[in-house]
CSV table of C-alpha atoms in Angstrom, one decimal:
chain,number,residue,atom,x,y,z
A,1,MET,CA,138.2,114.2,139.5
A,2,THR,CA,135.3,112.8,141.5
A,3,LEU,CA,131.7,113.9,141.9
A,4,PRO,CA,130.4,114.9,145.3
A,5,ASP,CA,129.5,111.9,147.6
A,6,SER,CA,126.1,113.3,148.1
A,7,ILE,CA,125.0,112.2,144.6
A,8,ALA,CA,126.2,108.6,145.4
A,9,LEU,CA,124.4,108.7,148.7
A,10,ARG,CA,121.2,109.9,147.1
A,11,LEU,CA,121.4,107.1,144.5
A,12,SER,CA,122.2,104.6,147.3
A,13,GLY,CA,119.2,105.8,149.2
A,14,MET,CA,117.0,105.4,146.2
A,15,PHE,CA,118.2,101.9,145.7
A,16,THR,CA,117.5,101.2,149.4
A,17,LEU,CA,113.9,102.6,149.1
A,18,VAL,CA,113.2,100.6,146.0
A,19,ALA,CA,114.6,97.4,147.5
A,20,ALA,CA,112.6,97.9,150.7
A,21,LEU,CA,109.4,98.4,148.7
A,22,VAL,CA,110.1,95.3,146.5
A,23,PHE,CA,110.8,93.1,149.5
A,24,LEU,CA,107.8,94.5,151.3
A,25,LEU,CA,105.4,93.7,148.5
A,26,ILE,CA,106.9,90.3,147.6
A,27,GLY,CA,107.2,89.3,151.3
A,28,GLY,CA,103.7,90.5,152.2
A,29,ALA,CA,102.2,88.6,149.3
A,30,LEU,CA,104.2,85.5,150.1
A,31,TYR,CA,103.3,85.6,153.8
A,32,GLN,CA,99.6,86.0,153.1
A,33,GLN,CA,99.6,83.0,150.7
A,34,VAL,CA,101.5,80.8,153.2
A,35,GLU,CA,99.3,81.9,156.1
A,36,LYS,CA,96.2,81.1,154.1
A,37,GLY,CA,97.6,77.6,153.2
A,38,LEU,CA,98.7,76.9,156.8
A,39,GLY,CA,95.2,77.9,158.1
A,40,LEU,CA,93.6,75.3,155.9
A,41,LEU,CA,95.9,72.4,157.1
A,42,PRO,CA,94.2,71.8,160.5
A,43,GLU,CA,90.8,71.8,159.0
A,44,ALA,CA,91.8,69.5,156.2
A,45,GLU,CA,93.3,67.1,158.8
A,46,LEU,CA,90.2,67.2,160.9
A,47,ASP,CA,88.0,66.4,157.9
A,48,ALA,CA,90.3,63.4,157.1
A,49,ARG,CA,90.1,62.0,160.6
A,50,TYR,CA,86.3,62.5,160.8
A,51,SER,CA,85.8,60.7,157.4
A,52,VAL,CA,87.6,57.7,158.8
A,53,LEU,CA,85.7,57.6,162.2
A,54,GLU,CA,82.3,58.7,161.1
A,55,SER,CA,81.0,55.3,160.1
A,56,THR,CA,82.6,53.6,163.1
A,57,VAL,CA,81.0,55.9,165.7
A,58,GLY,CA,77.6,56.0,164.0
A,59,ARG,CA,77.3,52.2,163.4
A,60,TYR,CA,77.3,50.8,166.9
A,61,GLY,CA,74.8,51.4,169.8
A,62,THR,CA,75.6,48.9,172.5
A,63,PRO,CA,78.0,49.2,175.4
A,64,GLU,CA,79.9,46.1,174.3
A,65,HIS,CA,80.8,47.6,170.9
A,66,TRP,CA,81.4,51.0,172.5
A,67,VAL,CA,84.3,49.6,174.4
A,68,LYS,CA,86.0,48.8,171.0
A,69,ILE,CA,85.4,52.4,169.9
A,70,ASN,CA,87.0,53.8,173.1
A,71,ASN,CA,90.0,51.5,172.5
A,72,LYS,CA,90.4,52.7,168.9
A,73,LEU,CA,90.2,56.4,169.9
A,74,ARG,CA,92.7,55.9,172.7
A,75,LEU,CA,95.2,54.2,170.2
A,76,LEU,CA,94.7,57.1,167.7
A,77,GLY,CA,95.4,59.7,170.4
A,78,GLU,CA,98.5,57.9,171.5
A,79,GLU,CA,99.8,57.7,168.0
A,80,ASP,CA,99.4,61.5,167.4
A,81,LYS,CA,99.6,63.6,170.6
A,82,ARG,CA,98.3,66.6,168.7
A,83,ILE,CA,94.9,64.9,168.3
A,84,ARG,CA,92.2,64.7,171.0
A,85,PHE,CA,88.8,63.1,171.0
A,86,TRP,CA,85.7,63.8,173.1
A,87,ILE,CA,82.3,62.2,173.1
A,88,VAL,CA,79.5,63.8,175.2
A,89,SER,CA,76.1,62.1,175.7
A,90,GLY,CA,73.5,61.7,178.4
A,91,ASP,CA,74.8,58.2,179.3
A,92,PRO,CA,78.3,58.0,180.8
A,93,ARG,CA,78.8,54.5,179.2
A,94,PHE,CA,78.8,56.2,175.8
A,95,GLU,CA,81.3,59.0,176.6
A,96,TYR,CA,85.0,59.4,175.9
A,97,GLY,CA,87.8,61.7,176.9
A,98,ASN,CA,86.5,62.6,180.4
A,99,PRO,CA,84.7,65.7,179.2
A,100,ASP,CA,84.8,68.5,181.9
A,101,PRO,CA,82.2,71.3,182.2
A,102,GLN,CA,84.1,73.4,179.7
A,103,ILE,CA,84.1,70.6,177.1
A,104,ARG,CA,80.4,69.9,177.8
A,105,ALA,CA,79.5,73.5,177.4
A,106,PHE,CA,81.5,73.7,174.2
A,107,ALA,CA,79.8,70.6,172.9
A,108,GLU,CA,76.4,72.2,173.3
A,109,GLY,CA,77.4,74.9,170.9
A,110,SER,CA,77.0,75.0,167.1
A,111,LEU,CA,78.2,72.2,164.9
A,112,GLY,CA,81.2,72.5,162.6
A,113,LYS,CA,84.7,73.7,163.1
A,114,ARG,CA,85.4,76.1,166.0
A,115,ASP,CA,88.4,77.3,168.1
A,116,LEU,CA,88.7,75.9,171.7
A,117,LYS,CA,91.1,77.7,174.1
A,118,LEU,CA,92.2,75.4,176.9
A,119,ALA,CA,93.9,76.7,180.0
A,120,ALA,CA,96.8,74.4,179.7
A,121,GLN,CA,97.7,75.3,176.1
A,122,GLN,CA,99.2,78.5,174.6
A,123,TYR,CA,97.4,78.2,171.3
A,124,PRO,CA,93.7,77.4,170.7
A,125,MET,CA,92.7,74.0,169.3
A,126,LYS,CA,90.7,73.6,166.1
A,127,VAL,CA,87.8,71.4,167.0
A,128,LEU,CA,85.2,69.7,164.7
A,129,VAL,CA,81.9,69.2,166.4
A,130,SER,CA,79.5,66.7,164.9
A,131,GLN,CA,76.2,65.0,166.2
A,132,PHE,CA,75.0,61.4,165.9
A,133,PRO,CA,71.4,60.4,166.6
A,134,ALA,CA,70.4,57.7,169.1
A,135,LYS,CA,70.9,54.1,168.1
A,136,ASP,CA,69.8,51.0,170.0
A,137,GLN,CA,70.9,51.6,173.7
A,138,ARG,CA,73.0,54.6,172.8
A,139,PRO,CA,71.4,58.1,173.3
A,140,PRO,CA,72.1,61.0,171.0
A,141,LEU,CA,75.7,62.3,171.3
A,142,ARG,CA,78.2,65.0,170.3
A,143,PHE,CA,81.4,63.7,168.8
A,144,MET,CA,84.4,66.1,168.8
A,145,ILE,CA,87.8,65.9,167.2
A,146,GLY,CA,90.4,68.5,168.2
A,147,ILE,CA,93.9,69.3,166.8
A,148,ASP,CA,96.6,71.3,168.5
A,149,THR,CA,97.4,74.3,166.3
A,150,GLN,CA,100.7,75.1,168.0
A,151,THR,CA,102.8,73.6,165.2
A,152,PHE,CA,101.0,75.7,162.6
A,153,TYR,CA,101.3,78.9,164.5
A,154,GLN,CA,105.0,78.3,165.2
A,155,THR,CA,105.6,77.6,161.5
A,156,GLN,CA,103.8,80.8,160.6
A,157,HIS,CA,105.9,82.7,163.1
A,158,HIS,CA,109.2,81.2,161.9
A,159,LEU,CA,108.2,82.1,158.3
A,160,LEU,CA,107.5,85.7,159.4
A,161,VAL,CA,110.9,85.9,161.1
A,162,ALA,CA,112.6,84.5,158.1
A,163,LEU,CA,111.0,86.9,155.7
A,164,VAL,CA,111.7,89.9,157.9
A,165,SER,CA,115.4,88.8,158.3
A,166,LEU,CA,115.8,88.2,154.6
A,167,ALA,CA,114.2,91.5,153.8
A,168,ILE,CA,116.6,93.4,156.2
A,169,VAL,CA,119.6,91.6,154.7
A,170,GLY,CA,118.4,92.3,151.2
A,171,VAL,CA,117.8,96.0,151.9
A,172,VAL,CA,121.2,96.3,153.5
A,173,LEU,CA,122.9,94.6,150.6
A,174,ALA,CA,120.9,96.7,148.1
A,175,SER,CA,122.0,99.8,149.9
A,176,LEU,CA,125.7,98.8,150.0
A,177,LEU,CA,125.7,97.6,146.4
A,178,GLY,CA,123.8,100.7,145.3
A,179,TYR,CA,126.4,102.9,146.9
A,180,TRP,CA,129.2,100.9,145.3
A,181,VAL,CA,127.5,101.1,141.8
A,182,ALA,CA,126.8,104.8,142.2
A,183,ARG,CA,130.5,105.5,143.1
A,184,ILE,CA,131.6,103.5,140.1
A,185,GLY,CA,129.0,105.1,137.8
A,186,LEU,CA,129.9,108.6,138.8
A,187,LYS,CA,133.6,108.3,137.8
A,188,PRO,CA,133.7,111.0,135.5
A,189,LEU,CA,135.3,112.8,132.6
A,190,ILE,CA,138.4,110.6,132.3
A,191,LYS,CA,136.1,107.6,131.6
A,192,LEU,CA,134.0,109.7,129.2
A,193,SER,CA,137.1,110.8,127.5
A,194,ASP,CA,138.3,107.2,127.1
A,195,GLU,CA,135.0,106.2,125.6
A,196,ALA,CA,135.0,109.1,123.2
A,197,ARG,CA,138.6,108.2,122.1
A,198,ARG,CA,137.4,104.8,121.0
A,199,LEU,CA,134.7,106.1,118.8
A,200,THR,CA,136.6,106.3,115.5
A,201,PRO,CA,135.5,105.2,112.0
A,202,PRO,CA,134.2,102.7,111.2
A,203,ARG,CA,133.1,102.1,114.8
A,204,LEU,CA,130.7,105.0,115.2
A,205,SER,CA,127.7,103.1,116.5
A,206,GLY,CA,128.8,103.4,120.2
A,207,ARG,CA,127.5,106.1,122.5
A,208,LEU,CA,128.6,107.6,125.8
A,209,GLN,CA,126.5,106.2,128.6
A,210,MET,CA,123.8,108.5,130.0
A,211,SER,CA,123.2,107.0,133.4
A,212,PRO,CA,124.2,107.3,136.2
A,213,LEU,CA,125.6,110.8,135.6
A,214,ALA,CA,125.2,114.2,137.2
A,215,PRO,CA,122.9,116.6,135.4
A,216,GLU,CA,125.8,118.7,134.1
A,217,LEU,CA,127.5,115.6,132.6
A,218,SER,CA,124.2,114.3,131.3
A,219,GLN,CA,123.7,117.5,129.3
A,220,PHE,CA,127.2,117.2,127.9
A,221,VAL,CA,126.7,113.5,127.0
A,222,ARG,CA,123.4,114.2,125.3
A,223,SER,CA,125.0,116.9,123.1
A,224,PHE,CA,128.0,114.7,122.4
A,225,ASN,CA,125.8,111.7,121.4
A,226,ALA,CA,123.7,114.0,119.2
A,227,THR,CA,126.9,115.0,117.4
A,228,LEU,CA,127.9,111.4,117.0
A,229,ASP,CA,124.5,110.6,115.5
A,230,ARG,CA,125.0,113.3,112.8
A,231,VAL,CA,128.6,112.1,112.2
A,232,GLU,CA,127.5,108.5,112.0
A,233,GLN,CA,124.7,109.3,109.5
A,234,ALA,CA,127.1,111.3,107.4
A,235,TYR,CA,129.7,108.5,107.5
A,236,SER,CA,127.1,105.9,106.6
A,237,ARG,CA,125.9,108.1,103.6
A,238,LEU,CA,129.5,108.4,102.5
A,239,GLU,CA,130.1,104.7,102.7
A,240,SER,CA,126.8,104.0,100.9
A,241,PHE,CA,127.7,106.6,98.3
A,242,ASN,CA,131.1,105.0,97.6
A,243,ALA,CA,129.6,101.5,97.4
A,244,ASP,CA,126.8,102.6,95.1
A,245,VAL,CA,129.1,104.5,92.8
A,246,ALA,CA,131.5,101.6,92.6
A,247,HIS,CA,128.7,99.2,91.8
A,248,GLU,CA,127.0,101.3,89.2
A,249,LEU,CA,130.2,102.6,87.4
A,250,ARG,CA,131.7,99.1,87.2
A,251,SER,CA,129.4,97.9,84.4
A,252,PRO,CA,129.8,100.8,81.9
A,253,LEU,CA,133.6,101.0,82.6
A,254,THR,CA,133.9,97.3,82.0
A,255,ASN,CA,132.0,97.8,78.7
A,256,LEU,CA,134.2,100.6,77.7
A,257,ILE,CA,137.4,98.8,78.4
A,258,GLY,CA,136.2,95.6,76.8
A,259,GLN,CA,135.1,97.2,73.6
A,260,THR,CA,138.3,99.2,73.3
A,261,GLN,CA,140.5,96.2,73.9
A,262,VAL,CA,138.7,94.2,71.3
A,263,ALA,CA,139.0,97.1,68.8
A,264,LEU,CA,142.7,97.3,69.4
A,265,THR,CA,143.5,93.6,69.0
A,266,ARG,CA,143.9,94.1,65.3
A,267,GLY,CA,143.4,96.6,62.5
A,268,ARG,CA,139.9,97.7,62.0
A,269,SER,CA,138.0,99.7,59.3
A,270,ALA,CA,137.1,103.3,59.9
A,271,GLU,CA,133.4,102.3,60.0
A,272,HIS,CA,134.1,99.7,62.8
A,273,TYR,CA,136.0,102.3,64.8
A,274,PHE,CA,133.1,104.7,64.4
A,275,GLU,CA,130.7,102.1,65.8
A,276,VAL,CA,133.0,101.4,68.8
A,277,LEU,CA,133.3,105.1,69.5
A,278,GLN,CA,129.6,105.6,69.2
A,279,SER,CA,129.0,102.7,71.6
A,280,ASN,CA,131.6,104.1,74.0
A,281,LEU,CA,129.9,107.5,73.8
A,282,GLU,CA,126.6,105.9,75.0
A,283,GLU,CA,128.4,104.3,77.9
A,284,LEU,CA,130.1,107.7,78.7
A,285,GLU,CA,126.8,109.4,78.6
A,286,ARG,CA,125.4,106.9,81.0
A,287,LEU,CA,128.4,107.4,83.3
A,288,ARG,CA,127.8,111.2,83.2
A,289,SER,CA,124.2,110.7,84.0
A,290,ILE,CA,125.0,108.4,87.0
A,291,ILE,CA,127.6,110.8,88.3
A,292,ASN,CA,125.3,113.8,88.0
A,293,ASP,CA,122.5,112.0,89.7
A,294,MET,CA,124.8,110.9,92.5
A,295,LEU,CA,126.2,114.4,93.0
A,296,PHE,CA,122.6,115.7,93.2
A,297,LEU,CA,121.7,113.1,95.8
A,298,ALA,CA,124.9,113.8,97.8
A,299,SER,CA,123.9,117.4,97.8
A,300,ALA,CA,120.4,116.6,99.0
A,301,ASP,CA,121.9,114.3,101.7
A,302,GLN,CA,123.8,117.3,103.1
A,303,GLY,CA,120.5,119.0,103.8
A,304,SER,CA,120.2,121.2,100.7
A,305,LYS,CA,116.8,123.0,100.4
A,306,ALA,CA,114.9,124.3,97.5
A,307,THR,CA,115.6,128.1,97.6
A,308,LYS,CA,114.4,129.5,94.2
A,309,LEU,CA,110.7,129.0,95.0
A,310,THR,CA,108.0,130.2,92.6
A,311,SER,CA,104.2,130.0,93.0
A,312,THR,CA,103.3,127.8,90.0
A,313,SER,CA,100.4,125.8,88.6
A,314,LEU,CA,101.2,122.1,89.0
A,315,ALA,CA,98.9,121.1,86.2
A,316,GLY,CA,100.8,123.6,83.9
A,317,GLU,CA,104.2,122.0,84.9
A,318,VAL,CA,102.8,118.5,84.2
A,319,ALA,CA,101.7,119.7,80.7
A,320,THR,CA,105.1,121.1,80.0
A,321,THR,CA,106.7,117.9,81.1
A,322,LEU,CA,104.4,115.9,78.9
A,323,ASP,CA,105.4,118.0,75.9
A,324,TYR,CA,109.0,117.2,76.7
A,325,LEU,CA,108.2,113.5,76.8
A,326,ASP,CA,105.9,113.5,73.8
A,327,PHE,CA,108.2,111.3,71.7
A,328,ILE,CA,108.6,108.8,74.5
A,329,LEU,CA,104.8,108.6,75.0
A,330,GLU,CA,104.2,108.2,71.3
A,331,ASP,CA,106.8,105.3,71.1
A,332,ALA,CA,105.2,103.6,74.1
A,333,GLN,CA,101.7,104.1,72.7
A,334,VAL,CA,100.3,105.3,76.0
A,335,GLN,CA,98.2,108.3,76.9
A,336,VAL,CA,98.3,110.6,80.0
A,337,ARG,CA,95.2,112.2,81.6
A,338,VAL,CA,95.6,115.0,84.1
A,339,ASP,CA,93.0,115.7,86.8
A,340,GLY,CA,92.9,118.7,89.1
A,341,ASP,CA,95.3,121.5,89.8
A,342,ALA,CA,96.9,123.5,92.6
A,343,GLN,CA,99.3,126.4,93.2
A,344,ALA,CA,102.5,125.4,95.0
A,345,ASN,CA,105.7,127.2,95.9
A,346,ILE,CA,108.3,125.1,94.1
A,347,GLU,CA,111.7,125.3,92.4
A,348,ILE,CA,110.6,124.7,88.8
A,349,ALA,CA,113.7,122.9,87.5
A,350,HIS,CA,113.7,120.4,90.4
A,351,LEU,CA,109.9,119.7,90.1
A,352,ARG,CA,110.2,119.1,86.4
A,353,ARG,CA,113.0,116.7,87.0
A,354,ALA,CA,110.8,114.8,89.6
A,355,LEU,CA,107.9,114.8,87.1
A,356,ILE,CA,110.1,113.4,84.3
A,357,ASN,CA,111.2,110.6,86.6
A,358,LEU,CA,107.7,109.8,87.8
A,359,LEU,CA,106.2,109.8,84.3
A,360,SER,CA,109.1,107.9,82.8
A,361,ASN,CA,108.8,105.3,85.4
A,362,ALA,CA,105.1,105.0,84.7
A,363,VAL,CA,105.6,104.8,81.0
A,364,ARG,CA,108.2,102.1,81.3
A,365,HIS,CA,105.8,99.8,83.2
A,366,THR,CA,102.6,100.5,81.3
A,367,ALA,CA,101.5,98.3,78.4
A,368,PRO,CA,100.7,99.9,75.0
A,369,GLY,CA,97.2,101.3,74.7
A,370,GLN,CA,96.8,102.0,78.4
A,371,VAL,CA,96.2,105.4,80.1
A,372,ILE,CA,98.4,106.9,82.8
A,373,ASN,CA,96.5,109.2,85.2
A,374,VAL,CA,98.1,112.2,87.0
A,375,ARG,CA,95.9,113.5,89.8
A,376,ILE,CA,96.6,116.8,91.7
A,377,GLU,CA,94.7,117.5,94.9
A,378,ALA,CA,95.0,120.1,97.7
A,379,LEU,CA,94.1,118.4,101.0
A,380,GLY,CA,94.4,120.8,104.0
A,381,ASP,CA,97.9,121.9,104.4
A,382,GLN,CA,99.3,119.5,101.7
A,383,ILE,CA,99.2,119.1,98.0
A,384,THR,CA,99.4,115.6,96.5
A,385,LEU,CA,100.6,114.8,93.0
A,386,ALA,CA,100.0,111.2,92.2
A,387,VAL,CA,101.0,109.3,89.0
A,388,THR,CA,98.9,106.2,88.5
A,389,ASN,CA,99.5,103.5,85.9
A,390,PRO,CA,98.1,100.0,85.2
A,391,GLY,CA,100.9,97.4,85.6
A,392,ASP,CA,102.1,94.3,87.4
A,393,PRO,CA,101.3,94.3,91.1
A,394,ILE,CA,104.2,95.2,93.4
A,395,ALA,CA,104.6,93.0,96.5
A,396,ASP,CA,104.2,94.7,99.9
A,397,GLU,CA,107.7,93.9,101.0
A,398,HIS,CA,109.1,96.0,98.1
A,399,LEU,CA,107.0,99.1,98.6
A,400,PRO,CA,108.9,100.7,101.5
A,401,ARG,CA,112.2,100.4,99.6
A,402,LEU,CA,111.2,101.6,96.1
A,403,PHE,CA,112.6,105.1,96.7
A,404,GLU,CA,116.0,103.8,97.8
A,405,ARG,CA,119.0,104.4,95.6
A,406,PHE,CA,119.6,101.5,93.1
A,407,TYR,CA,116.8,99.4,94.4
A,408,ARG,CA,114.9,97.4,91.8
A,409,VAL,CA,112.0,95.0,92.2
A,410,ASP,CA,113.5,92.8,89.5
A,411,ALA,CA,117.1,92.3,90.4
A,412,SER,CA,117.8,90.8,87.0
A,413,ARG,CA,117.3,94.2,85.4
A,414,SER,CA,120.2,95.8,87.3
A,415,ASN,CA,122.3,98.1,85.2
A,416,SER,CA,119.9,97.9,82.3
A,417,GLY,CA,120.2,100.8,79.8
A,418,ALA,CA,119.5,104.3,81.1
A,419,ASN,CA,117.6,103.0,84.0
A,420,HIS,CA,120.3,102.9,86.7
A,421,GLY,CA,117.9,102.9,89.7
A,422,LEU,CA,118.2,106.5,90.8
A,423,GLY,CA,115.0,108.1,89.4
A,424,LEU,CA,112.7,107.5,92.3
A,425,ALA,CA,115.5,108.3,94.8
A,426,ILE,CA,115.8,111.7,93.1
A,427,VAL,CA,112.1,112.2,93.3
A,428,LYS,CA,112.3,111.6,97.1
A,429,ALA,CA,115.2,113.9,97.5
A,430,ILE,CA,113.4,116.7,95.6
A,431,ALA,CA,110.3,116.2,97.7
A,432,LEU,CA,112.4,116.5,100.9
A,433,MET,CA,114.1,119.6,99.6
A,434,HIS,CA,110.7,121.2,99.3
A,435,GLY,CA,109.6,120.1,102.9
A,436,GLY,CA,107.4,117.3,101.6
A,437,ASP,CA,107.6,113.5,101.2
A,438,VAL,CA,106.8,110.7,98.8
A,439,PHE,CA,104.3,107.8,98.8
A,440,VAL,CA,103.6,104.6,96.8
A,441,ARG,CA,100.6,102.3,96.6
A,442,SER,CA,99.9,99.1,94.6
A,443,ASP,CA,96.4,97.6,94.5
A,444,ARG,CA,94.9,95.2,92.0
A,445,GLY,CA,97.2,95.9,89.2
A,446,VAL,CA,97.2,99.7,89.7
A,447,ASN,CA,100.4,101.3,90.9
A,448,THR,CA,100.6,104.9,92.2
A,449,PHE,CA,103.8,106.9,92.9
A,450,GLY,CA,103.5,110.5,94.1
A,451,ILE,CA,104.8,113.3,96.1
A,452,ARG,CA,103.3,115.5,98.8
A,453,LEU,CA,104.2,119.2,99.0
A,454,PRO,CA,103.3,121.9,101.5
A,455,ALA,CA,100.3,123.9,100.4
């Protein structure tokens, strides 16, 4: 199956237009710069010649010395046929170059560099006209140095021809290559099918190419790539879930197996077996907690939303949560102050779980005798609930990752006790389930974790 050639021709035409525009802009800029540089060369050469002869011509004022000047000018003219010299004065003894009426009239003009068009030459000469005052027997005179510009104009013409030729060749090549690329790029569904067949786990990062394709195929490829995005995200979450579960379950399972193996090595008392079973029960409780949390996060990753919404006072829910955590607060010897209130549509069970995690996290990192502040504010179309506690500053590089699963600022505390690194991840999941998000700040020993909910 092939696409209509008209698409390839249109693409080829676009390549041709772009190439022509690029060559025109680059060639025009290059030609202007070279033309400007070539135009300065004759003037620079005239200035160099004049600087050498100025002192010689102006120094002598007798016919005897003037013969030497004529000989020197003749030798210079024979060495470089492009250069001509004229000296015009009221005394024929102090003239050079057999100036005709045209030259004499030109010499009477303004001083400086001017163009002189001679009948025998195709291109004008660039002439430098200077004046020397009278000296001894020599009257005032006009000294002229001329240079033939034919070489410079021919170089400029050759450059223009070369640029035009290269531009034409470049445009033709761009057109042919563009047509070839377009024909290859428009090979169609078989190629797309081959690419799609190669996109199998775990290689899901590839995507079908969008260009150059016909509009119908582009729409299909966009839809297909969007599906691949969703599949890749789901597969990545699955891989991450498996790795996280294996990592977190390994430690309690190792403890269970180790303690059981030790207990079975020889006969033990009933009291010892009771202690082993009690320790194993703690590890099993921890395993259950991890599994429940992971199942909850897996459900949230699948796009679960809070459905059992109830308009509730957030300050009231915070008070209920504090009652639940009363013994923990008493053991930690910290107090909690609640400021503000707002009504929000929430799923109460989920919000209480998020509040427990936020407050437990704050208590765990607050020194005895300190105060934790819970502030509730309604700002426009959002409600913020922030839990602030004094504690060790958190480095900026950790802040964006604190709500990731199993992420800890202190890696040495991994797998410690009931803190298995899922609390803040669950807070984020609950916020997203309610259409909100989370935030964290750390400034001068004051750390704030919170959630934003729709008003």
